[in-house]
Short mmCIF file of C-alpha atoms in Angstrom, two decimals:
data_model
loop_
_atom_site.label_atom_id
_atom_site.label_comp_id
_atom_site.label_asym_id
_atom_site.label_seq_id
_atom_site.Cartn_x
_atom_site.Cartn_y
_atom_site.Cartn_z
CA VAL A 1 -9.62 11.68 -24.37
CA SER A 2 -7.66 9.43 -26.64
CA LYS A 3 -9.28 6.17 -27.24
CA ILE A 4 -7.89 2.82 -26.28
CA GLU A 5 -7.35 0.69 -29.29
CA ARG A 6 -9.40 -2.46 -29.06
CA ARG A 7 -7.63 -5.66 -30.32
CA SER A 8 -8.05 -9.29 -30.50
CA PRO A 9 -5.97 -11.59 -28.35
CA SER A 10 -5.18 -13.92 -31.20
CA SER A 11 -2.38 -11.55 -32.39
CA SER A 12 -0.26 -12.34 -29.41
CA THR A 13 0.72 -15.69 -30.86
CA SER A 14 3.29 -13.99 -33.13
CA SER A 15 5.47 -13.04 -30.12
CA SER A 16 6.94 -14.82 -27.13
CA SER A 17 9.17 -13.96 -24.18
CA SER A 18 11.80 -16.15 -22.47
CA SER A 19 10.55 -15.11 -18.96
CA SER A 20 7.30 -16.32 -17.40
CA LEU A 21 5.56 -16.36 -14.05
CA SER A 22 2.72 -18.76 -13.18
CA SER A 23 0.28 -18.77 -10.34
CA SER A 24 -2.34 -21.46 -10.20
CA SER A 25 -5.76 -21.73 -8.75
CA SER A 26 -8.66 -24.11 -9.23
CA ARG A 27 -11.48 -22.73 -11.31
CA SER A 28 -14.47 -24.82 -12.32
CA GLY A 29 -12.64 -28.09 -11.64
CA ARG A 30 -9.56 -27.21 -13.84
CA GLU A 31 -6.12 -25.67 -13.25
CA ARG A 32 -5.44 -22.14 -14.40
CA ARG A 33 -2.03 -20.63 -14.88
CA VAL A 34 -1.30 -16.99 -15.09
CA GLY A 35 1.88 -16.46 -17.10
CA PHE A 36 3.64 -13.79 -18.99
CA GLY A 37 5.50 -15.66 -21.65
CA ARG A 38 3.27 -14.45 -24.43
CA MET A 39 2.49 -10.94 -23.06
CA ARG A 40 3.17 -8.12 -25.56
CA LEU A 41 3.79 -4.59 -24.22
CA ARG A 42 4.29 -1.33 -25.93
CA PRO A 43 4.96 1.82 -23.90
CA CYS A 44 2.70 4.82 -24.09
CA PHE A 45 4.10 8.20 -23.17
CA ALA A 46 2.78 11.60 -23.65
CA GLY A 47 2.68 12.50 -27.28
CA ALA A 48 3.15 8.85 -28.42
CA ALA A 49 0.97 7.10 -30.90
CA PRO A 50 -2.00 5.02 -29.53
CA LEU A 51 -1.34 1.56 -28.42
CA GLU A 52 -1.83 -1.00 -31.11
CA ASP A 53 -1.57 -4.72 -31.50
CA VAL A 54 0.78 -5.28 -34.40
CA ALA A 55 -0.83 -8.20 -36.17
CA THR A 56 -4.58 -7.29 -36.30
CA LYS A 57 -7.27 -4.76 -36.09
CA GLU A 58 -10.15 -6.95 -34.96
CA GLY A 59 -12.56 -6.04 -32.12
CA TYR A 60 -12.07 -6.10 -28.46
CA PRO A 61 -11.78 -9.70 -27.13
CA ASP A 62 -14.46 -11.35 -25.10
CA THR A 63 -12.53 -13.03 -22.33
CA ARG A 64 -15.17 -15.70 -21.82
CA GLY A 65 -13.64 -18.94 -23.03
CA SER A 66 -10.54 -17.07 -24.18
CA GLU A 67 -7.01 -18.20 -23.16
CA GLN A 68 -5.81 -14.62 -22.94
CA VAL A 69 -7.03 -11.52 -21.10
CA TYR A 70 -6.19 -7.91 -22.02
CA PHE A 71 -4.91 -5.83 -19.10
CA TYR A 72 -4.25 -2.09 -19.14
CA LYS A 73 -1.63 -0.28 -16.87
CA TYR A 74 -2.69 3.07 -15.59
CA GLN A 75 -1.04 5.42 -13.14
CA GLY A 76 -2.10 8.48 -11.22
CA LEU A 77 0.84 10.42 -9.85
CA GLY A 78 2.92 7.27 -9.80
CA ASN A 79 0.22 5.19 -7.90
CA ASP A 80 -0.12 2.44 -10.56
CA PHE A 81 -2.74 -0.12 -11.18
CA ILE A 82 -3.60 -3.01 -13.48
CA MET A 83 -7.05 -2.56 -15.09
CA VAL A 84 -9.09 -5.51 -16.23
CA ASP A 85 -12.48 -5.30 -17.93
CA ASN A 86 -14.48 -7.79 -15.79
CA ARG A 87 -18.05 -6.98 -16.81
CA HIS A 88 -18.85 -10.41 -18.20
CA THR A 89 -18.86 -12.10 -14.77
CA SER A 90 -19.89 -11.20 -11.22
CA ASP A 91 -16.67 -12.28 -9.54
CA PRO A 92 -13.09 -11.03 -10.22
CA ILE A 93 -11.49 -13.24 -12.81
CA PHE A 94 -8.25 -13.24 -10.77
CA SER A 95 -7.97 -14.47 -7.29
CA SER A 96 -6.25 -12.46 -4.49
CA GLU A 97 -3.27 -14.91 -4.83
CA GLU A 98 -3.05 -14.30 -8.52
CA ALA A 99 -3.23 -10.54 -7.84
CA VAL A 100 -0.12 -10.73 -5.65
CA ALA A 101 1.70 -12.45 -8.51
CA LEU A 102 0.56 -9.97 -11.18
CA CYS A 103 1.46 -6.84 -8.94
CA ASP A 104 4.99 -8.27 -8.35
CA ARG A 105 7.36 -5.63 -9.83
CA ARG A 106 10.00 -8.20 -10.68
CA PHE A 107 8.17 -11.30 -11.65
CA GLY A 108 4.79 -9.83 -12.74
CA ILE A 109 3.37 -6.78 -14.42
CA GLY A 110 3.91 -4.64 -11.35
CA GLY A 111 1.49 -2.41 -9.63
CA ASP A 112 0.12 -1.15 -6.30
CA GLY A 113 -3.07 -3.02 -7.01
CA ILE A 114 -5.31 -4.64 -9.56
CA ILE A 115 -8.74 -3.03 -10.37
CA PHE A 116 -11.67 -4.79 -11.90
CA LEU A 117 -14.21 -2.89 -13.93
CA MET A 118 -17.52 -4.67 -12.95
CA SER A 119 -21.15 -4.39 -14.07
CA PRO A 120 -23.29 -2.35 -11.70
CA PRO A 121 -25.06 -4.20 -8.84
CA SER A 122 -28.39 -5.89 -9.38
CA THR A 123 -31.52 -4.43 -7.73
CA SER A 124 -32.09 -7.57 -5.83
CA ASP A 125 -28.88 -8.01 -3.82
CA GLY A 126 -26.81 -4.86 -4.29
CA ASN A 127 -23.81 -6.96 -5.55
CA SER A 128 -22.01 -6.50 -8.82
CA GLY A 129 -23.57 -8.67 -11.47
CA GLY A 130 -23.21 -9.55 -15.12
CA GLY A 131 -26.21 -7.56 -16.19
CA GLU A 132 -26.42 -4.55 -18.41
CA GLU A 133 -25.01 -1.08 -17.49
CA GLY A 134 -27.25 1.09 -15.45
CA GLY A 135 -28.12 -1.31 -12.60
CA SER A 136 -29.23 -0.07 -9.19
CA ASP A 137 -29.00 -1.09 -5.51
CA GLY A 138 -31.61 -1.51 -2.93
CA ASN A 139 -31.55 2.22 -2.24
CA GLY A 140 -32.53 3.16 -5.71
CA VAL A 141 -29.22 4.57 -6.77
CA GLN A 142 -28.68 4.05 -10.56
CA TYR A 143 -25.09 2.95 -10.99
CA ASP A 144 -23.17 2.94 -14.26
CA TYR A 145 -20.42 0.49 -13.22
CA ALA A 146 -18.94 -1.20 -10.13
CA MET A 147 -15.37 -1.29 -8.90
CA ARG A 148 -13.52 -4.19 -7.09
CA MET A 149 -9.76 -4.29 -6.51
CA TYR A 150 -7.01 -6.22 -4.69
CA ASN A 151 -3.99 -4.43 -3.15
CA SER A 152 -0.56 -5.78 -3.99
CA ASP A 153 -0.60 -7.93 -0.87
CA GLY A 154 -3.85 -9.65 -1.92
CA THR A 155 -6.17 -7.80 0.51
CA GLU A 156 -9.31 -6.09 -0.75
CA PRO A 157 -9.79 -2.40 0.26
CA GLU A 158 -13.01 -0.61 0.43
CA MET A 159 -11.95 1.94 -2.22
CA CYS A 160 -8.92 3.68 -3.74
CA GLY A 161 -8.87 7.39 -4.57
CA ASN A 162 -6.15 7.27 -7.27
CA GLY A 163 -7.57 3.99 -8.48
CA ILE A 164 -11.09 5.31 -9.07
CA ARG A 165 -9.50 8.25 -11.07
CA CYS A 166 -7.68 5.75 -13.26
CA LEU A 167 -10.73 3.51 -13.58
CA ALA A 168 -12.89 6.46 -14.73
CA ARG A 169 -10.27 7.33 -17.41
CA PHE A 170 -10.12 3.76 -18.42
CA VAL A 171 -13.89 3.63 -18.94
CA ALA A 172 -13.95 6.81 -20.91
CA GLU A 173 -11.17 5.52 -23.18
CA LEU A 174 -12.45 1.97 -23.45
CA GLU A 175 -15.92 3.05 -24.41
CA GLU A 176 -14.74 6.06 -26.47
CA HIS A 177 -17.04 8.48 -24.51
CA SER A 178 -16.91 12.20 -25.15
CA VAL A 179 -15.79 14.24 -22.22
CA PRO A 180 -16.53 15.88 -19.78
CA ARG A 181 -18.42 12.90 -18.45
CA SER A 182 -19.18 11.66 -14.98
CA TYR A 183 -19.84 8.10 -13.86
CA LYS A 184 -21.60 6.63 -10.82
CA PHE A 185 -19.43 3.73 -9.47
CA HIS A 186 -20.58 1.20 -6.89
CA THR A 187 -17.68 0.49 -4.47
CA LEU A 188 -17.39 -1.18 -1.11
CA ALA A 189 -17.17 2.32 0.40
CA GLY A 190 -20.49 3.26 -1.31
CA LEU A 191 -21.26 5.57 -4.26
CA ILE A 192 -18.32 7.43 -5.74
CA ILE A 193 -18.77 9.90 -8.62
CA PRO A 194 -15.74 10.70 -10.79
CA GLU A 195 -15.75 13.12 -13.76
CA VAL A 196 -13.34 12.91 -16.63
CA ASN A 197 -12.26 16.35 -17.85
CA PRO A 198 -11.03 17.20 -21.33
CA ASN A 199 -7.68 18.30 -19.87
CA GLY A 200 -6.89 14.78 -18.75
CA LEU A 201 -7.63 15.43 -15.16
CA VAL A 202 -10.29 13.59 -13.31
CA SER A 203 -12.30 15.11 -10.48
CA VAL A 204 -13.97 12.73 -8.00
CA ASP A 205 -16.70 13.47 -5.44
CA MET A 206 -15.48 11.40 -2.59
CA GLY A 207 -18.48 11.99 -0.41
CA GLU A 208 -18.51 13.04 3.26
CA PRO A 209 -15.61 12.32 5.54
CA ARG A 210 -16.44 10.28 8.68
CA ILE A 211 -14.62 11.41 11.80
CA GLU A 212 -16.21 9.54 14.81
CA PRO A 213 -14.11 6.73 16.41
CA LYS A 214 -16.56 4.00 15.47
CA GLU A 215 -16.70 5.12 11.88
CA ILE A 216 -12.92 4.90 11.35
CA PRO A 217 -12.85 2.37 13.17
CA THR A 218 -10.48 3.06 16.14
CA THR A 219 -10.36 2.43 19.74
CA LEU A 220 -8.79 5.91 20.25
CA GLU A 221 -11.34 8.31 22.00
CA ALA A 222 -12.72 11.59 20.71
CA THR A 223 -10.73 14.50 22.20
CA GLY A 224 -12.99 17.55 21.93
CA GLU A 225 -9.97 19.50 20.54
CA ASN A 226 -12.23 20.93 17.80
CA GLU A 227 -15.36 22.41 19.43
CA GLU A 228 -17.43 22.16 16.33
CA TYR A 229 -16.53 18.49 15.90
CA SER A 230 -16.32 17.43 19.51
CA ASN A 231 -16.97 13.79 18.54
CA ALA A 232 -13.77 13.54 16.31
CA VAL A 233 -10.44 12.04 17.08
CA VAL A 234 -8.35 15.19 16.76
CA LEU A 235 -4.76 15.51 18.02
CA GLN A 236 -5.07 12.33 20.07
CA GLU A 237 -1.84 10.89 21.51
CA LEU A 238 -0.72 7.61 20.09
CA GLU A 239 2.05 5.59 21.56
CA VAL A 240 4.04 3.77 18.85
CA GLY A 241 6.88 1.30 19.18
CA GLY A 242 8.15 -0.76 22.04
CA ASP A 243 8.02 -0.66 25.84
CA LEU A 244 10.91 1.69 26.58
CA GLU A 245 10.38 5.35 27.20
CA ALA A 246 12.51 7.80 25.16
CA VAL A 247 13.82 9.28 28.46
CA PRO A 248 14.83 7.00 31.25
CA ASP A 249 12.67 7.27 34.36
CA ALA A 250 14.06 7.80 37.91
CA GLU A 251 14.24 4.13 38.69
CA GLU A 252 16.22 3.33 35.58
CA MET A 253 18.66 6.29 36.31
CA PHE A 254 19.69 4.39 39.50
CA ALA A 255 19.90 0.95 37.88
CA THR A 256 23.25 -0.86 37.47
CA TYR A 257 25.59 0.19 34.75
CA GLU A 258 24.99 -3.03 32.79
CA GLU A 259 21.16 -2.54 32.95
CA ARG A 260 21.48 1.15 31.85
CA MET A 261 23.78 0.05 28.85
CA GLU A 262 21.38 -2.78 27.88
CA ASN A 263 18.48 -0.28 27.73
CA THR A 264 20.52 2.23 25.85
CA ILE A 265 21.27 -0.37 23.18
CA LYS A 266 17.56 -1.26 23.03
CA ARG A 267 16.63 2.31 22.50
CA ARG A 268 18.77 2.39 19.43
CA THR A 269 17.20 -0.81 18.10
CA LYS A 270 14.12 0.18 15.96
CA GLY A 271 10.92 -0.97 17.33
CA GLU A 272 12.05 -1.03 21.01
CA LEU A 273 11.63 2.71 21.61
CA LYS A 274 8.26 3.96 22.58
CA GLU A 275 7.37 7.21 20.89
CA ARG A 276 4.35 9.52 21.23
CA TRP A 277 2.60 11.04 18.24
CA LEU A 278 -0.37 13.25 17.79
CA VAL A 279 -2.92 11.77 15.26
CA THR A 280 -6.25 12.78 13.77
CA CYS A 281 -8.34 10.00 12.36
CA VAL A 282 -10.59 10.22 9.31
CA SER A 283 -12.48 7.77 7.11
CA MET A 284 -13.00 8.33 3.49
CA GLY A 285 -14.70 4.94 3.30
CA ASN A 286 -11.33 3.51 4.31
CA PRO A 287 -9.42 4.35 7.52
CA HIS A 288 -6.71 6.94 7.91
CA ALA A 289 -4.49 8.29 10.60
CA VAL A 290 -2.84 11.65 9.94
CA THR A 291 -0.02 13.13 11.85
CA PHE A 292 1.79 16.41 11.74
CA GLY A 293 4.24 15.39 14.44
CA ARG A 294 4.81 14.55 18.18
CA PRO A 295 3.70 16.38 21.24
CA GLY A 296 5.93 19.45 22.15
CA ALA A 297 6.88 22.65 20.59
CA GLU A 298 4.03 23.03 18.05
CA THR A 299 3.81 25.28 14.92
CA LEU A 300 0.94 25.31 12.40
CA GLY A 301 3.23 23.60 10.05
CA GLY A 302 3.81 20.68 12.32
CA THR A 303 7.13 19.31 13.65
CA LEU A 304 7.90 16.62 11.10
CA ASP A 305 10.86 16.73 8.71
CA VAL A 306 9.11 14.81 6.03
CA ASP A 307 12.05 14.95 3.67
CA ASN A 308 14.16 12.80 5.99
CA LEU A 309 11.48 10.71 7.79
CA ASP A 310 11.87 6.95 7.69
CA VAL A 311 8.46 5.95 6.45
CA ASP A 312 9.57 2.30 5.98
CA TYR A 313 10.08 2.21 9.76
CA TYR A 314 7.18 4.16 11.11
CA GLY A 315 4.56 3.15 8.52
CA PRO A 316 4.18 -0.55 9.59
CA LEU A 317 4.11 0.53 13.26
CA PHE A 318 1.10 2.77 12.49
CA GLU A 319 -0.60 0.36 10.12
CA THR A 320 -0.58 -2.62 12.58
CA HIS A 321 -1.22 -0.65 15.77
CA LYS A 322 -3.75 -2.17 18.12
CA ALA A 323 -5.77 1.06 18.17
CA PHE A 324 -6.92 0.30 14.63
CA PRO A 325 -8.80 -3.02 14.43
CA GLU A 326 -8.97 -2.98 10.68
CA LYS A 327 -5.42 -1.55 10.35
CA ILE A 328 -4.82 1.93 9.10
CA ASN A 329 -3.39 4.06 6.27
CA ALA A 330 -0.80 6.41 7.82
CA HIS A 331 0.13 9.88 6.49
CA PHE A 332 3.01 11.96 7.74
CA CYS A 333 2.58 15.73 6.92
CA ARG A 334 4.04 19.10 7.14
CA ALA A 335 2.00 22.28 6.24
CA ILE A 336 3.95 24.58 3.97
CA TYR A 337 4.29 28.25 5.22
CA ASP A 338 6.37 31.16 4.19
CA THR A 339 7.08 31.65 7.85
CA PRO A 340 7.21 28.11 9.40
CA GLU A 341 6.99 29.45 12.95
CA SER A 342 3.75 31.31 12.22
CA LEU A 343 0.70 30.66 14.43
CA ASP A 344 -1.40 33.42 12.81
CA ASP A 345 -2.70 32.11 9.58
CA LEU A 346 -3.72 28.96 7.68
CA THR A 347 -2.06 27.64 4.50
CA ASP A 348 -3.33 25.98 1.30
CA ALA A 349 -0.32 23.76 0.81
CA VAL A 350 0.87 20.67 2.58
CA LYS A 351 3.61 18.01 1.88
CA VAL A 352 2.81 14.38 2.65
CA LEU A 353 4.35 10.90 2.78
CA HIS A 354 1.98 7.99 2.55
CA TRP A 355 2.03 4.40 4.03
CA GLU A 356 -0.88 2.50 2.62
CA ARG A 357 -2.56 -0.38 4.30
CA GLY A 358 -1.83 -3.48 2.18
CA ALA A 359 0.53 -1.68 -0.31
CA GLY A 360 3.18 -0.05 1.89
CA LYS A 361 4.97 3.23 0.85
CA THR A 362 3.35 4.70 -2.31
CA LEU A 363 4.00 7.73 -4.43
CA ALA A 364 0.38 8.94 -4.02
CA CYS A 365 -2.88 8.07 -2.10
CA GLY A 366 -6.08 9.87 -3.16
CA THR A 367 -8.21 8.96 -0.13
CA GLY A 368 -5.11 9.79 2.07
CA ALA A 369 -4.76 13.26 0.49
CA CYS A 370 -8.42 13.82 1.17
CA SER A 371 -7.97 12.79 4.78
CA VAL A 372 -4.98 15.05 5.25
CA VAL A 373 -6.98 18.13 4.20
CA VAL A 374 -9.91 17.15 6.52
CA ALA A 375 -7.50 16.46 9.41
CA GLY A 376 -5.54 19.80 8.74
CA VAL A 377 -8.87 21.77 8.86
CA LEU A 378 -9.92 20.06 12.06
CA GLU A 379 -6.52 20.75 13.60
CA GLY A 380 -6.66 24.37 12.52
CA ARG A 381 -3.66 24.19 10.19
CA LEU A 382 -5.05 24.20 6.62
CA LYS A 383 -7.57 25.85 4.51
CA GLU A 384 -10.46 23.90 3.08
CA LYS A 385 -9.04 23.98 -0.44
CA CYS A 386 -5.46 22.84 -0.61
CA LEU A 387 -2.73 21.54 -2.94
CA VAL A 388 -1.35 18.34 -1.45
CA TYR A 389 2.16 17.62 -2.57
CA VAL A 390 2.79 13.84 -2.58
CA PRO A 391 5.96 12.12 -3.90
CA GLY A 392 4.28 11.64 -7.34
CA GLY A 393 3.11 15.24 -7.70
CA PRO A 394 0.29 17.53 -6.60
CA LEU A 395 -3.36 16.69 -5.93
CA GLN A 396 -6.01 19.33 -5.47
CA ILE A 397 -8.33 18.64 -2.56
CA GLU A 398 -11.36 20.68 -1.47
CA TRP A 399 -13.53 19.97 1.62
CA ARG A 400 -16.79 21.76 0.86
CA ARG A 401 -17.51 21.81 4.56
CA THR A 402 -20.18 24.59 4.57
CA LYS A 403 -21.79 23.59 1.24
CA ASP A 404 -22.60 19.88 1.20
CA ASN A 405 -19.71 18.54 3.42
CA HIS A 406 -18.35 16.51 0.44
CA VAL A 407 -14.62 16.20 -0.40
CA ILE A 408 -13.61 16.85 -4.03
CA MET A 409 -10.33 15.38 -5.31
CA THR A 410 -8.77 16.38 -8.68
CA GLY A 411 -5.70 14.85 -10.29
CA PRO A 412 -4.27 13.18 -13.38
CA ALA A 413 -4.75 9.62 -14.63
CA GLN A 414 -2.92 8.15 -17.54
CA LEU A 415 -2.64 5.04 -19.64
CA VAL A 416 0.97 3.60 -19.62
CA TYR A 417 0.61 0.50 -21.70
CA LYS A 418 -1.49 -2.60 -22.36
CA GLY A 419 -0.78 -6.19 -22.80
CA LEU A 420 -2.12 -9.77 -22.68
CA ILE A 421 -2.16 -12.22 -19.77
CA PRO A 422 -2.22 -15.80 -20.83
CA VAL A 423 -4.62 -17.74 -18.50
#
């Protein structure tokens, strides 16, 4: 793993930019401004020289009392995050409102979220604190670090699969650790253990999937479609959209011409048409709804044309559906078969489009990819070890169902650039 060059913030005074963005919040009785007028960026691509601050080779800055904070931009299959070393204080140094400004792709750094590397929780309260590495919680788990994050809309998720891969790579490079090396992270979803490999990939033990309705959570009922997991929400029908049925009922067929034309127009207006979908719900510490299509002529591959699906339309309808009290991450899938009409065999490949709660359409979603494989196994479509093809590239997911019931995710994480945020 190539190390991150540690530099002093003082060097940024030699450069300025004409554009700036500010977001203010009250901190300790004084106003704080987040701007980008003095931020220095250098791109980092495969094979490029390590990032360097051009004016100095001093040590990594302590942000306490500093007027500038280092950030590091990482991406995993196009799912990109702003990383901040936040171990010196128990609370994220940026508010949710500031996170929205920083994640703005036109007026900020840009990203699907901002992730804070925190000190591990203290033994007394289980919360992230400013203590030394190697803290533990009330259950006796010895954590190395903790993770907090905000989505690009300012909401705080329980965890992020691609984000935890990037965070593990960030730690390995920041601390110049030799690899392979694993870390125990405290997250709002519980213990997560990623391992940074010498080939640049990061494998993450995502723990056990949760499949009962109250664990998602969802008001949808268990279906009993999978006899082994009879308490799971598998292939449950979900009505999405407005109040109009896709096909007129008998009463409407005999309505006046004007009424029938009005309803026809409404059906062509997005959001007015009621559509039925088949969903399987999984929690990987955060809630997911997975669909391979609508009721009707089924194949193992599903019925969705994911290459032409309007995710920007359907995604919000799923995310905010009343069946999901904490909202939902939605995933639209098609299993890949040599013979798509086959009903005789399982496959180890699936193509997915993601809509993430709080971030919208993304190029990759780690917990989402895990939930897709779990759902595909529950529905009898997929093998327990699969390649999940997302818009940003492939992720390898394995549900070790008969071994320890844990889900293992393996994929890339890469430093893109670093810079300074004046505060």
